[in-house]
PDB file of C-alpha atoms in Angstrom:
ATOM      1  CA  MET A 380      -0.114 -18.430 -23.867  1.00 75.00           C
ATOM      2  CA  PRO A 381      -2.243 -20.406 -26.324  1.00 85.00           C
ATOM      3  CA  LEU A 382      -2.587 -18.945 -29.820  1.00 89.00           C
ATOM      4  CA  ARG A 383      -6.219 -18.009 -29.131  1.00 90.00           C
ATOM      5  CA  ASN A 384      -5.158 -15.753 -26.265  1.00 91.00           C
ATOM      6  CA  TRP A 385      -2.357 -14.169 -28.285  1.00 92.00           C
ATOM      7  CA  VAL A 386      -4.944 -13.305 -30.944  1.00 93.00           C
ATOM      8  CA  MET A 387      -7.233 -11.808 -28.296  1.00 92.00           C
ATOM      9  CA  LEU A 388      -4.323  -9.803 -26.876  1.00 92.00           C
ATOM     10  CA  ILE A 389      -3.397  -8.388 -30.291  1.00 94.00           C
ATOM     11  CA  VAL A 390      -7.041  -7.586 -31.077  1.00 94.00           C
ATOM     12  CA  LEU A 391      -7.401  -5.807 -27.728  1.00 93.00           C
ATOM     13  CA  GLY A 392      -4.211  -3.816 -28.262  1.00 93.00           C
ATOM     14  CA  THR A 393      -5.387  -2.855 -31.734  1.00 95.00           C
ATOM     15  CA  ILE A 394      -8.804  -1.739 -30.463  1.00 95.00           C
ATOM     16  CA  TRP A 395      -7.335   0.321 -27.614  1.00 94.00           C
ATOM     17  CA  GLY A 396      -4.733   1.761 -29.970  1.00 94.00           C
ATOM     18  CA  GLY A 397      -7.532   2.681 -32.350  1.00 95.00           C
ATOM     19  CA  SER A 398      -9.379   4.440 -29.515  1.00 95.00           C
ATOM     20  CA  PHE A 399      -6.849   7.272 -29.667  1.00 96.00           C
ATOM     21  CA  LEU A 400      -7.578   7.642 -33.365  1.00 96.00           C
ATOM     22  CA  PHE A 401     -11.343   7.602 -32.750  1.00 96.00           C
ATOM     23  CA  ALA A 402     -10.946  10.256 -30.058  1.00 96.00           C
ATOM     24  CA  LYS A 403      -8.728  12.476 -32.211  1.00 96.00           C
ATOM     25  CA  VAL A 404     -11.335  12.545 -34.982  1.00 96.00           C
ATOM     26  CA  ALA A 405     -14.363  12.956 -32.692  1.00 97.00           C
ATOM     27  CA  VAL A 406     -12.891  15.643 -30.421  1.00 96.00           C
ATOM     28  CA  ALA A 407     -12.377  17.898 -33.436  1.00 95.00           C
ATOM     29  CA  GLU A 408     -16.183  18.367 -33.544  1.00 96.00           C
ATOM     30  CA  ILE A 409     -17.430  17.420 -30.085  1.00 97.00           C
ATOM     31  CA  PRO A 410     -16.331  19.162 -26.851  1.00 96.00           C
ATOM     32  CA  PRO A 411     -14.064  16.892 -24.765  1.00 97.00           C
ATOM     33  CA  PHE A 412     -16.369  16.573 -21.738  1.00 97.00           C
ATOM     34  CA  VAL A 413     -19.374  15.872 -23.955  1.00 97.00           C
ATOM     35  CA  LEU A 414     -17.378  13.206 -25.763  1.00 97.00           C
ATOM     36  CA  VAL A 415     -16.468  11.602 -22.423  1.00 97.00           C
ATOM     37  CA  PHE A 416     -20.147  11.375 -21.519  1.00 98.00           C
ATOM     38  CA  PHE A 417     -21.051   9.791 -24.846  1.00 97.00           C
ATOM     39  CA  ARG A 418     -18.216   7.270 -24.482  1.00 97.00           C
ATOM     40  CA  VAL A 419     -19.063   6.118 -20.957  1.00 97.00           C
ATOM     41  CA  SER A 420     -22.846   6.196 -21.340  1.00 97.00           C
ATOM     42  CA  SER A 421     -22.880   4.203 -24.595  1.00 96.00           C
ATOM     43  CA  ALA A 422     -20.446   1.647 -23.156  1.00 96.00           C
ATOM     44  CA  CYS A 423     -22.550   1.444 -19.988  1.00 96.00           C
ATOM     45  CA  ALA A 424     -25.697   0.756 -22.023  1.00 96.00           C
ATOM     46  CA  VAL A 425     -23.988  -2.140 -23.821  1.00 96.00           C
ATOM     47  CA  LEU A 426     -22.629  -3.671 -20.611  1.00 96.00           C
ATOM     48  CA  LEU A 427     -25.997  -3.338 -18.873  1.00 96.00           C
ATOM     49  CA  LEU A 428     -27.447  -5.465 -21.673  1.00 96.00           C
ATOM     50  CA  VAL A 429     -24.633  -7.976 -21.154  1.00 94.00           C
ATOM     51  CA  LEU A 430     -25.356  -8.150 -17.409  1.00 95.00           C
ATOM     52  CA  TRP A 431     -29.069  -8.569 -18.120  1.00 95.00           C
ATOM     53  CA  TYR A 432     -28.315 -11.429 -20.512  1.00 94.00           C
ATOM     54  CA  GLN A 433     -25.998 -13.038 -17.941  1.00 92.00           C
ATOM     55  CA  LYS A 434     -28.573 -12.467 -15.160  1.00 94.00           C
ATOM     56  CA  LEU A 435     -26.074 -10.397 -13.163  1.00 92.00           C
ATOM     57  CA  LEU A 436     -27.961  -7.108 -12.901  1.00 92.00           C
ATOM     58  CA  ARG A 437     -28.788  -7.781  -9.252  1.00 91.00           C
ATOM     59  CA  LYS A 438     -25.050  -7.750  -8.518  1.00 90.00           C
ATOM     60  CA  LEU A 439     -25.096  -3.956  -8.960  1.00 91.00           C
ATOM     61  CA  SER A 440     -25.882  -3.577  -5.276  1.00 86.00           C
ATOM     62  CA  PHE A 441     -26.478  -0.238  -3.562  1.00 87.00           C
ATOM     63  CA  GLU A 442     -23.718  -1.043  -1.064  1.00 88.00           C
ATOM     64  CA  LEU A 443     -21.186  -0.623  -3.874  1.00 90.00           C
ATOM     65  CA  ALA A 444     -22.575   2.723  -5.057  1.00 92.00           C
ATOM     66  CA  VAL A 445     -19.834   4.873  -3.502  1.00 94.00           C
ATOM     67  CA  PRO A 446     -16.930   2.603  -4.591  1.00 93.00           C
ATOM     68  CA  PHE A 447     -18.396   2.495  -8.110  1.00 94.00           C
ATOM     69  CA  LEU A 448     -18.586   6.301  -8.173  1.00 96.00           C
ATOM     70  CA  ILE A 449     -14.988   6.629  -6.984  1.00 96.00           C
ATOM     71  CA  MET A 450     -13.803   4.059  -9.516  1.00 94.00           C
ATOM     72  CA  GLY A 451     -15.800   5.802 -12.229  1.00 95.00           C
ATOM     73  CA  ILE A 452     -14.057   9.071 -11.408  1.00 96.00           C
ATOM     74  CA  LEU A 453     -10.549   7.577 -11.292  1.00 95.00           C
ATOM     75  CA  ASN A 454     -10.790   5.114 -14.173  1.00 92.00           C
ATOM     76  CA  ASN A 455     -13.161   6.900 -16.564  1.00 95.00           C
ATOM     77  CA  ALA A 456     -14.189  10.496 -15.879  1.00 97.00           C
ATOM     78  CA  ILE A 457     -10.774  11.992 -15.066  1.00 97.00           C
ATOM     79  CA  PRO A 458      -8.523  10.064 -17.480  1.00 96.00           C
ATOM     80  CA  PHE A 459     -10.912  10.237 -20.443  1.00 97.00           C
ATOM     81  CA  SER A 460     -11.380  13.975 -19.875  1.00 97.00           C
ATOM     82  CA  LEU A 461      -7.631  14.631 -19.637  1.00 98.00           C
ATOM     83  CA  LEU A 462      -6.872  12.495 -22.695  1.00 97.00           C
ATOM     84  CA  PHE A 463      -9.522  14.172 -24.822  1.00 97.00           C
ATOM     85  CA  LEU A 464      -8.391  17.624 -23.687  1.00 97.00           C
ATOM     86  CA  GLY A 465      -4.826  16.730 -24.597  1.00 97.00           C
ATOM     87  CA  GLN A 466      -5.881  15.347 -27.953  1.00 97.00           C
ATOM     88  CA  THR A 467      -7.377  18.663 -28.948  1.00 96.00           C
ATOM     89  CA  GLU A 468      -3.735  19.692 -29.492  1.00 96.00           C
ATOM     90  CA  ILE A 469      -1.583  16.562 -29.888  1.00 95.00           C
ATOM     91  CA  GLY A 470      -1.803  13.509 -32.126  1.00 94.00           C
ATOM     92  CA  ALA A 471      -3.195  10.059 -31.388  1.00 95.00           C
ATOM     93  CA  GLY A 472       0.229   8.397 -31.410  1.00 94.00           C
ATOM     94  CA  LEU A 473       1.859  10.772 -28.939  1.00 95.00           C
ATOM     95  CA  ALA A 474      -1.167  10.628 -26.624  1.00 95.00           C
ATOM     96  CA  SER A 475      -1.029   6.819 -26.611  1.00 95.00           C
ATOM     97  CA  ILE A 476       2.693   6.822 -25.796  1.00 95.00           C
ATOM     98  CA  LEU A 477       2.183   9.165 -22.852  1.00 95.00           C
ATOM     99  CA  ASN A 478      -0.752   7.041 -21.682  1.00 94.00           C
ATOM    100  CA  ALA A 479       1.532   3.977 -21.797  1.00 92.00           C
ATOM    101  CA  THR A 480       3.289   5.362 -18.715  1.00 93.00           C
ATOM    102  CA  THR A 481       0.386   4.030 -16.612  1.00 91.00           C
ATOM    103  CA  PRO A 482       2.376   0.980 -15.327  1.00 89.00           C
ATOM    104  CA  ILE A 483       5.211   3.328 -14.323  1.00 91.00           C
ATOM    105  CA  PHE A 484       2.896   5.488 -12.244  1.00 90.00           C
ATOM    106  CA  THR A 485       1.140   2.394 -10.862  1.00 87.00           C
ATOM    107  CA  VAL A 486       4.419   1.236  -9.325  1.00 87.00           C
ATOM    108  CA  VAL A 487       4.923   4.684  -7.789  1.00 88.00           C
ATOM    109  CA  VAL A 488       1.377   4.846  -6.394  1.00 87.00           C
ATOM    110  CA  ALA A 489       1.005   1.213  -5.276  1.00 78.00           C
ATOM    111  CA  GLY A 490       4.614   0.591  -4.256  1.00 75.00           C
ATOM    112  CA  VAL A 491       5.746   3.925  -2.856  1.00 73.00           C
ATOM    113  CA  LEU A 492       2.717   5.970  -1.803  1.00 74.00           C
ATOM    114  CA  VAL A 493       0.274   3.401  -0.419  1.00 71.00           C
ATOM    115  CA  LYS A 494       2.704   0.492   0.153  1.00 68.00           C
ATOM    116  CA  GLN A 495       0.465  -2.086  -1.508  1.00 66.00           C
ATOM    117  CA  GLU A 496       3.336  -3.724  -3.384  1.00 68.00           C
ATOM    118  CA  THR A 497       6.975  -4.466  -2.678  1.00 72.00           C
ATOM    119  CA  LEU A 498       9.624  -2.924  -4.882  1.00 75.00           C
ATOM    120  CA  SER A 499      12.143  -5.035  -6.794  1.00 82.00           C
ATOM    121  CA  ALA A 500      15.217  -3.915  -8.685  1.00 85.00           C
ATOM    122  CA  ASN A 501      13.505  -4.383 -12.051  1.00 84.00           C
ATOM    123  CA  LYS A 502      10.541  -2.244 -10.933  1.00 85.00           C
ATOM    124  CA  ILE A 503      12.822   0.542  -9.747  1.00 90.00           C
ATOM    125  CA  GLY A 504      14.859   0.320 -12.944  1.00 91.00           C
ATOM    126  CA  GLY A 505      11.723   0.341 -15.069  1.00 89.00           C
ATOM    127  CA  VAL A 506      10.409   3.455 -13.317  1.00 91.00           C
ATOM    128  CA  ILE A 507      13.717   5.284 -13.784  1.00 94.00           C
ATOM    129  CA  LEU A 508      13.846   4.404 -17.493  1.00 94.00           C
ATOM    130  CA  GLY A 509      10.199   5.436 -17.884  1.00 92.00           C
ATOM    131  CA  VAL A 510      10.843   8.838 -16.306  1.00 93.00           C
ATOM    132  CA  VAL A 511      13.874   9.363 -18.546  1.00 95.00           C
ATOM    133  CA  GLY A 512      11.809   8.418 -21.608  1.00 94.00           C
ATOM    134  CA  VAL A 513       9.085  10.923 -20.710  1.00 94.00           C
ATOM    135  CA  ALA A 514      11.690  13.638 -20.081  1.00 95.00           C
ATOM    136  CA  VAL A 515      13.207  13.019 -23.508  1.00 94.00           C
ATOM    137  CA  MET A 516       9.774  13.216 -25.169  1.00 94.00           C
ATOM    138  CA  LEU A 517       8.905  16.466 -23.394  1.00 94.00           C
ATOM    139  CA  SER A 518      12.301  17.940 -24.258  1.00 92.00           C
ATOM    140  CA  SER A 519      11.306  17.816 -27.917  1.00 89.00           C
ATOM    141  CA  SER A 520       8.619  20.432 -27.280  1.00 90.00           C
ATOM    142  CA  LEU A 521      10.565  22.382 -24.674  1.00 90.00           C
ATOM    143  CA  SER A 522      13.460  22.806 -27.094  1.00 87.00           C
ATOM    144  CA  GLY A 523      11.197  23.844 -29.966  1.00 84.00           C
ATOM    145  CA  VAL A 524      11.928  20.761 -32.072  1.00 84.00           C
ATOM    146  CA  ALA A 525       8.250  19.762 -31.933  1.00 85.00           C
ATOM    147  CA  ASN A 526       5.159  21.973 -31.833  1.00 89.00           C
ATOM    148  CA  ASP A 527       3.121  19.791 -29.458  1.00 92.00           C
ATOM    149  CA  PRO A 528       2.077  21.937 -26.443  1.00 95.00           C
ATOM    150  CA  VAL A 529       3.618  20.777 -23.172  1.00 95.00           C
ATOM    151  CA  TRP A 530       0.326  21.321 -21.302  1.00 96.00           C
ATOM    152  CA  ALA A 531      -1.453  18.867 -23.612  1.00 96.00           C
ATOM    153  CA  GLN A 532       1.246  16.249 -23.023  1.00 96.00           C
ATOM    154  CA  LEU A 533       1.067  16.804 -19.268  1.00 97.00           C
ATOM    155  CA  SER A 534      -2.703  16.360 -19.521  1.00 97.00           C
ATOM    156  CA  CYS A 535      -2.188  12.886 -21.011  1.00 96.00           C
ATOM    157  CA  LEU A 536       0.351  12.085 -18.292  1.00 96.00           C
ATOM    158  CA  GLY A 537      -2.260  13.164 -15.746  1.00 96.00           C
ATOM    159  CA  ALA A 538      -4.608  10.595 -17.248  1.00 96.00           C
ATOM    160  CA  ALA A 539      -1.958   7.923 -16.695  1.00 94.00           C
ATOM    161  CA  VAL A 540      -1.624   8.981 -13.045  1.00 95.00           C
ATOM    162  CA  SER A 541      -5.405   8.697 -12.633  1.00 94.00           C
ATOM    163  CA  TYR A 542      -5.371   5.212 -14.177  1.00 92.00           C
ATOM    164  CA  ALA A 543      -2.609   4.255 -11.738  1.00 90.00           C
ATOM    165  CA  CYS A 544      -4.716   5.435  -8.785  1.00 92.00           C
ATOM    166  CA  ALA A 545      -7.668   3.476 -10.198  1.00 90.00           C
ATOM    167  CA  ALA A 546      -5.575   0.308 -10.469  1.00 85.00           C
ATOM    168  CA  THR A 547      -4.588   0.686  -6.826  1.00 86.00           C
ATOM    169  CA  TYR A 548      -8.161   1.407  -5.675  1.00 88.00           C
ATOM    170  CA  ALA A 549      -9.516  -1.515  -7.732  1.00 84.00           C
ATOM    171  CA  ARG A 550      -8.051  -4.021  -5.272  1.00 80.00           C
ATOM    172  CA  ARG A 551     -11.262  -3.737  -3.216  1.00 82.00           C
ATOM    173  CA  PHE A 552     -13.285  -5.190  -6.126  1.00 84.00           C
ATOM    174  CA  LYS A 553     -11.574  -8.610  -5.998  1.00 80.00           C
ATOM    175  CA  ALA A 554     -14.796 -10.299  -4.881  1.00 83.00           C
ATOM    176  CA  VAL A 555     -16.886  -8.628  -7.624  1.00 87.00           C
ATOM    177  CA  GLN A 556     -17.229 -10.139 -11.095  1.00 88.00           C
ATOM    178  CA  PRO A 557     -15.132  -8.035 -13.495  1.00 86.00           C
ATOM    179  CA  GLN A 558     -18.013  -7.267 -15.858  1.00 89.00           C
ATOM    180  CA  VAL A 559     -20.099  -6.104 -12.892  1.00 92.00           C
ATOM    181  CA  ALA A 560     -17.284  -3.844 -11.669  1.00 90.00           C
ATOM    182  CA  ALA A 561     -16.847  -2.405 -15.168  1.00 92.00           C
ATOM    183  CA  THR A 562     -20.565  -1.721 -15.555  1.00 94.00           C
ATOM    184  CA  GLY A 563     -20.776  -0.179 -12.099  1.00 94.00           C
ATOM    185  CA  GLN A 564     -17.933   2.237 -12.711  1.00 94.00           C
ATOM    186  CA  LEU A 565     -19.307   3.202 -16.138  1.00 96.00           C
ATOM    187  CA  LEU A 566     -22.717   3.827 -14.581  1.00 96.00           C
ATOM    188  CA  GLY A 567     -21.050   5.995 -11.942  1.00 95.00           C
ATOM    189  CA  SER A 568     -18.989   7.952 -14.462  1.00 97.00           C
ATOM    190  CA  SER A 569     -22.058   8.445 -16.696  1.00 97.00           C
ATOM    191  CA  LEU A 570     -23.950  10.037 -13.790  1.00 96.00           C
ATOM    192  CA  ILE A 571     -20.954  12.223 -12.957  1.00 97.00           C
ATOM    193  CA  MET A 572     -20.288  13.352 -16.512  1.00 97.00           C
ATOM    194  CA  LEU A 573     -23.904  14.171 -17.410  1.00 97.00           C
ATOM    195  CA  PRO A 574     -24.035  17.565 -15.614  1.00 96.00           C
ATOM    196  CA  VAL A 575     -20.429  18.298 -16.630  1.00 97.00           C
ATOM    197  CA  ALA A 576     -21.268  17.643 -20.291  1.00 96.00           C
ATOM    198  CA  LEU A 577     -24.424  19.778 -20.105  1.00 95.00           C
ATOM    199  CA  TYR A 578     -22.473  22.683 -18.617  1.00 94.00           C
ATOM    200  CA  PHE A 579     -19.423  22.591 -20.881  1.00 94.00           C
ATOM    201  CA  GLY A 580     -21.403  21.564 -23.958  1.00 91.00           C
ATOM    202  CA  ALA A 581     -23.412  24.786 -24.054  1.00 88.00           C
ATOM    203  CA  GLY A 582     -23.477  26.036 -27.621  1.00 86.00           C
ATOM    204  CA  TRP A 583     -22.677  22.654 -29.149  1.00 91.00           C
ATOM    205  CA  THR A 584     -25.414  21.011 -31.214  1.00 89.00           C
ATOM    206  CA  PHE A 585     -26.084  17.484 -32.452  1.00 89.00           C
ATOM    207  CA  SER A 586     -26.974  18.734 -35.907  1.00 87.00           C
ATOM    208  CA  GLY A 587     -23.631  20.463 -36.355  1.00 87.00           C
ATOM    209  CA  THR A 588     -21.708  17.214 -35.913  1.00 94.00           C
ATOM    210  CA  SER A 589     -20.798  15.096 -38.930  1.00 95.00           C
ATOM    211  CA  MET A 590     -21.630  11.426 -39.379  1.00 96.00           C
ATOM    212  CA  THR A 591     -17.893  10.702 -39.347  1.00 96.00           C
ATOM    213  CA  ALA A 592     -17.615  12.114 -35.841  1.00 96.00           C
ATOM    214  CA  TRP A 593     -20.657  10.130 -34.670  1.00 96.00           C
ATOM    215  CA  ALA A 594     -19.195   6.938 -36.141  1.00 97.00           C
ATOM    216  CA  ASN A 595     -16.045   7.528 -34.091  1.00 97.00           C
ATOM    217  CA  VAL A 596     -18.132   8.178 -30.973  1.00 96.00           C
ATOM    218  CA  LEU A 597     -19.869   4.834 -31.518  1.00 96.00           C
ATOM    219  CA  ALA A 598     -16.508   3.130 -32.016  1.00 96.00           C
ATOM    220  CA  LEU A 599     -15.193   4.690 -28.791  1.00 96.00           C
ATOM    221  CA  GLY A 600     -18.120   3.573 -26.662  1.00 95.00           C
ATOM    222  CA  VAL A 601     -19.134   0.212 -28.119  1.00 95.00           C
ATOM    223  CA  PHE A 602     -15.833  -1.167 -29.390  1.00 95.00           C
ATOM    224  CA  ALA A 603     -13.013   0.627 -27.546  1.00 95.00           C
ATOM    225  CA  THR A 604     -14.753   0.526 -24.165  1.00 94.00           C
ATOM    226  CA  ALA A 605     -17.547  -2.074 -23.844  1.00 94.00           C
ATOM    227  CA  LEU A 606     -16.168  -4.759 -26.178  1.00 94.00           C
ATOM    228  CA  ALA A 607     -12.581  -4.063 -25.085  1.00 93.00           C
ATOM    229  CA  TYR A 608     -13.523  -4.547 -21.423  1.00 88.00           C
ATOM    230  CA  LEU A 609     -15.149  -7.895 -22.203  1.00 90.00           C
ATOM    231  CA  ILE A 610     -12.059  -9.092 -24.115  1.00 91.00           C
ATOM    232  CA  PHE A 611      -9.762  -7.891 -21.340  1.00 87.00           C
ATOM    233  CA  PHE A 612     -11.788  -9.675 -18.654  1.00 83.00           C
ATOM    234  CA  GLN A 613     -11.707 -12.890 -20.658  1.00 84.00           C
ATOM    235  CA  LEU A 614      -7.932 -12.575 -20.959  1.00 87.00           C
ATOM    236  CA  LEU A 615      -7.651 -12.010 -17.216  1.00 80.00           C
ATOM    237  CA  SER A 616      -9.647 -15.172 -16.630  1.00 77.00           C
ATOM    238  CA  ASP A 617      -7.696 -17.245 -19.181  1.00 82.00           C
ATOM    239  CA  VAL A 618      -4.079 -16.180 -18.691  1.00 81.00           C
ATOM    240  CA  GLY A 619      -3.917 -13.917 -15.634  1.00 74.00           C
ATOM    241  CA  ALA A 620      -3.090 -10.261 -15.041  1.00 68.00           C
ATOM    242  CA  THR A 621       0.616 -10.517 -15.854  1.00 68.00           C
ATOM    243  CA  ASN A 622       0.084 -11.884 -19.363  1.00 78.00           C
ATOM    244  CA  ALA A 623      -2.881  -9.579 -19.978  1.00 79.00           C
ATOM    245  CA  SER A 624      -0.686  -6.583 -19.085  1.00 77.00           C
ATOM    246  CA  LEU A 625       1.318  -7.203 -22.278  1.00 82.00           C
ATOM    247  CA  VAL A 626      -1.389  -5.201 -24.032  1.00 87.00           C
ATOM    248  CA  THR A 627       0.410  -2.099 -22.698  1.00 85.00           C
ATOM    249  CA  LEU A 628       3.189  -2.727 -25.210  1.00 86.00           C
ATOM    250  CA  ILE A 629       0.812  -3.187 -28.155  1.00 91.00           C
ATOM    251  CA  VAL A 630      -1.459  -0.152 -27.689  1.00 93.00           C
ATOM    252  CA  PRO A 631       1.032   2.652 -28.482  1.00 92.00           C
ATOM    253  CA  ALA A 632       2.482   0.729 -31.432  1.00 91.00           C
ATOM    254  CA  SER A 633      -0.959   0.305 -33.007  1.00 94.00           C
ATOM    255  CA  ALA A 634      -1.932   3.923 -32.254  1.00 94.00           C
ATOM    256  CA  LEU A 635       1.297   5.165 -33.850  1.00 93.00           C
ATOM    257  CA  PHE A 636       0.640   3.051 -36.929  1.00 93.00           C
ATOM    258  CA  PHE A 637      -2.978   4.181 -37.308  1.00 92.00           C
ATOM    259  CA  GLY A 638      -2.048   7.802 -36.670  1.00 92.00           C
ATOM    260  CA  TRP A 639       0.625   7.657 -39.378  1.00 92.00           C
ATOM    261  CA  LEU A 640      -1.465   5.677 -41.883  1.00 92.00           C
ATOM    262  CA  ILE A 641      -4.809   7.467 -41.549  1.00 92.00           C
ATOM    263  CA  LEU A 642      -4.065  10.906 -40.105  1.00 90.00           C
ATOM    264  CA  GLY A 643      -0.564  11.407 -41.483  1.00 92.00           C
ATOM    265  CA  GLU A 644       0.929  11.967 -38.011  1.00 91.00           C
ATOM    266  CA  ASN A 645       4.670  11.888 -37.442  1.00 90.00           C
ATOM    267  CA  LEU A 646       6.841  12.126 -34.335  1.00 90.00           C
ATOM    268  CA  SER A 647      10.150  13.938 -33.994  1.00 89.00           C
ATOM    269  CA  ALA A 648      13.372  11.962 -33.524  1.00 90.00           C
ATOM    270  CA  LEU A 649      13.477  12.981 -29.846  1.00 91.00           C
ATOM    271  CA  GLN A 650       9.903  11.789 -29.297  1.00 92.00           C
ATOM    272  CA  LEU A 651      10.671   8.452 -30.957  1.00 93.00           C
ATOM    273  CA  GLY A 652      13.823   8.159 -28.843  1.00 93.00           C
ATOM    274  CA  GLY A 653      11.848   8.848 -25.688  1.00 93.00           C
ATOM    275  CA  PHE A 654       9.286   6.237 -26.713  1.00 93.00           C
ATOM    276  CA  ALA A 655      12.076   3.686 -27.233  1.00 94.00           C
ATOM    277  CA  ILE A 656      13.445   4.377 -23.729  1.00 95.00           C
ATOM    278  CA  LEU A 657       9.936   4.151 -22.244  1.00 93.00           C
ATOM    279  CA  LEU A 658       9.350   0.858 -24.050  1.00 92.00           C
ATOM    280  CA  VAL A 659      12.560  -0.591 -22.600  1.00 93.00           C
ATOM    281  CA  GLY A 660      11.444   0.662 -19.185  1.00 91.00           C
ATOM    282  CA  LEU A 661       8.105  -1.143 -19.514  1.00 90.00           C
ATOM    283  CA  ILE A 662       9.858  -4.362 -20.517  1.00 89.00           C
ATOM    284  CA  VAL A 663      12.232  -4.082 -17.535  1.00 90.00           C
ATOM    285  CA  LEU A 664       9.277  -3.262 -15.265  1.00 86.00           C
ATOM    286  CA  ASP A 665       7.437  -6.358 -16.490  1.00 77.00           C
ATOM    287  CA  GLY A 666      10.466  -8.430 -15.501  1.00 76.00           C
ATOM    288  CA  ARG A 667       9.820 -11.554 -17.546  1.00 72.00           C
ATOM    289  CA  ILE A 668      12.949 -11.207 -19.665  1.00 66.00           C
ATOM    290  CA  LEU A 669      15.024 -10.740 -16.532  1.00 64.00           C
ATOM    291  CA  ARG A 670      13.472 -13.783 -14.881  1.00 65.00           C
ATOM    292  CA  ARG A 671      14.180 -15.911 -17.920  1.00 65.00           C
ATOM    293  CA  SER A 672      17.808 -14.796 -17.906  1.00 61.00           C
ATOM    294  CA  GLY A 673      18.033 -15.540 -14.184  1.00 57.00           C
ATOM    295  CA  ARG A 674      19.227 -12.060 -13.272  1.00 51.00           C
ATOM    296  CA  GLN A 675      16.212 -10.662 -11.438  1.00 48.00           C
ATOM    297  CA  VAL A 676      17.092  -9.283  -8.021  1.00 46.00           C
ATOM    298  CA  PRO A 677      14.851 -10.422  -5.116  1.00 48.00           C
ATOM    299  CA  GLU A 678      12.224  -7.977  -3.998  1.00 46.00           C
ATOM    300  CA  LYS A 679      12.940  -5.646  -1.099  1.00 43.00           C
ATOM    301  CA  PRO A 680      10.577  -5.754   1.899  1.00 42.00           C
TER     302      PRO A 680
END
């Protein structure tokens, strides 16, 4: 890729890595479901302005209302809710690592469950390594080495499963401009999360929330969602989905760094070992190293 696109990729990975930090700070003062609503609604407002500027508002057709709602549930409402719930108990770095399993689950959903993709040896190997990595990370809590609740980690894994389902469902939006699809799903998830936030946010008040928390809410919506989507779509246009997917390797590394530097978070040796195995699994799943070495096995029908 050209240097410009490498810079964009690193910036995107840094922003998405930072989103776990933003969420960890904000969810300490704002209920998870309320925080989800603020994230999707603020991002939706920004992208609506972008569509208006690009004269694409009319592309939000009523015929796509149901698909937008479904995509909003799978790609925003469910995963954001599960991540924020998990982050009430676990750190930003660990949550980002567990979320990095999304490509692993995408292969399972798209290749095994709905038969959208063929399976190659590197994909199967990557999935196996990913599962082993997750098992090693969970074993740290199950054995008492780490104090991170297993339910919170499973919540973050559930978010990854939801993202995988969203990636599979998103195939039907091929004919829709990416920024239109993003705005549509955020509009759908905002409508869905509004009553949920009102119900579960009973007792919470705006005045009781610090400016630090609100700054992190703004960063989540405007930077980690709206701006990040725009950068990601530009990368997709410039270098394609395969190169853009490299961001998956950058996000957990940046989240781990920010979590350690700013919040003083640390992982156990088992958790770091599991992350290393997962990282190898993602690299094998990607397959580029294998193709360059000439050892990739042809895909099975």
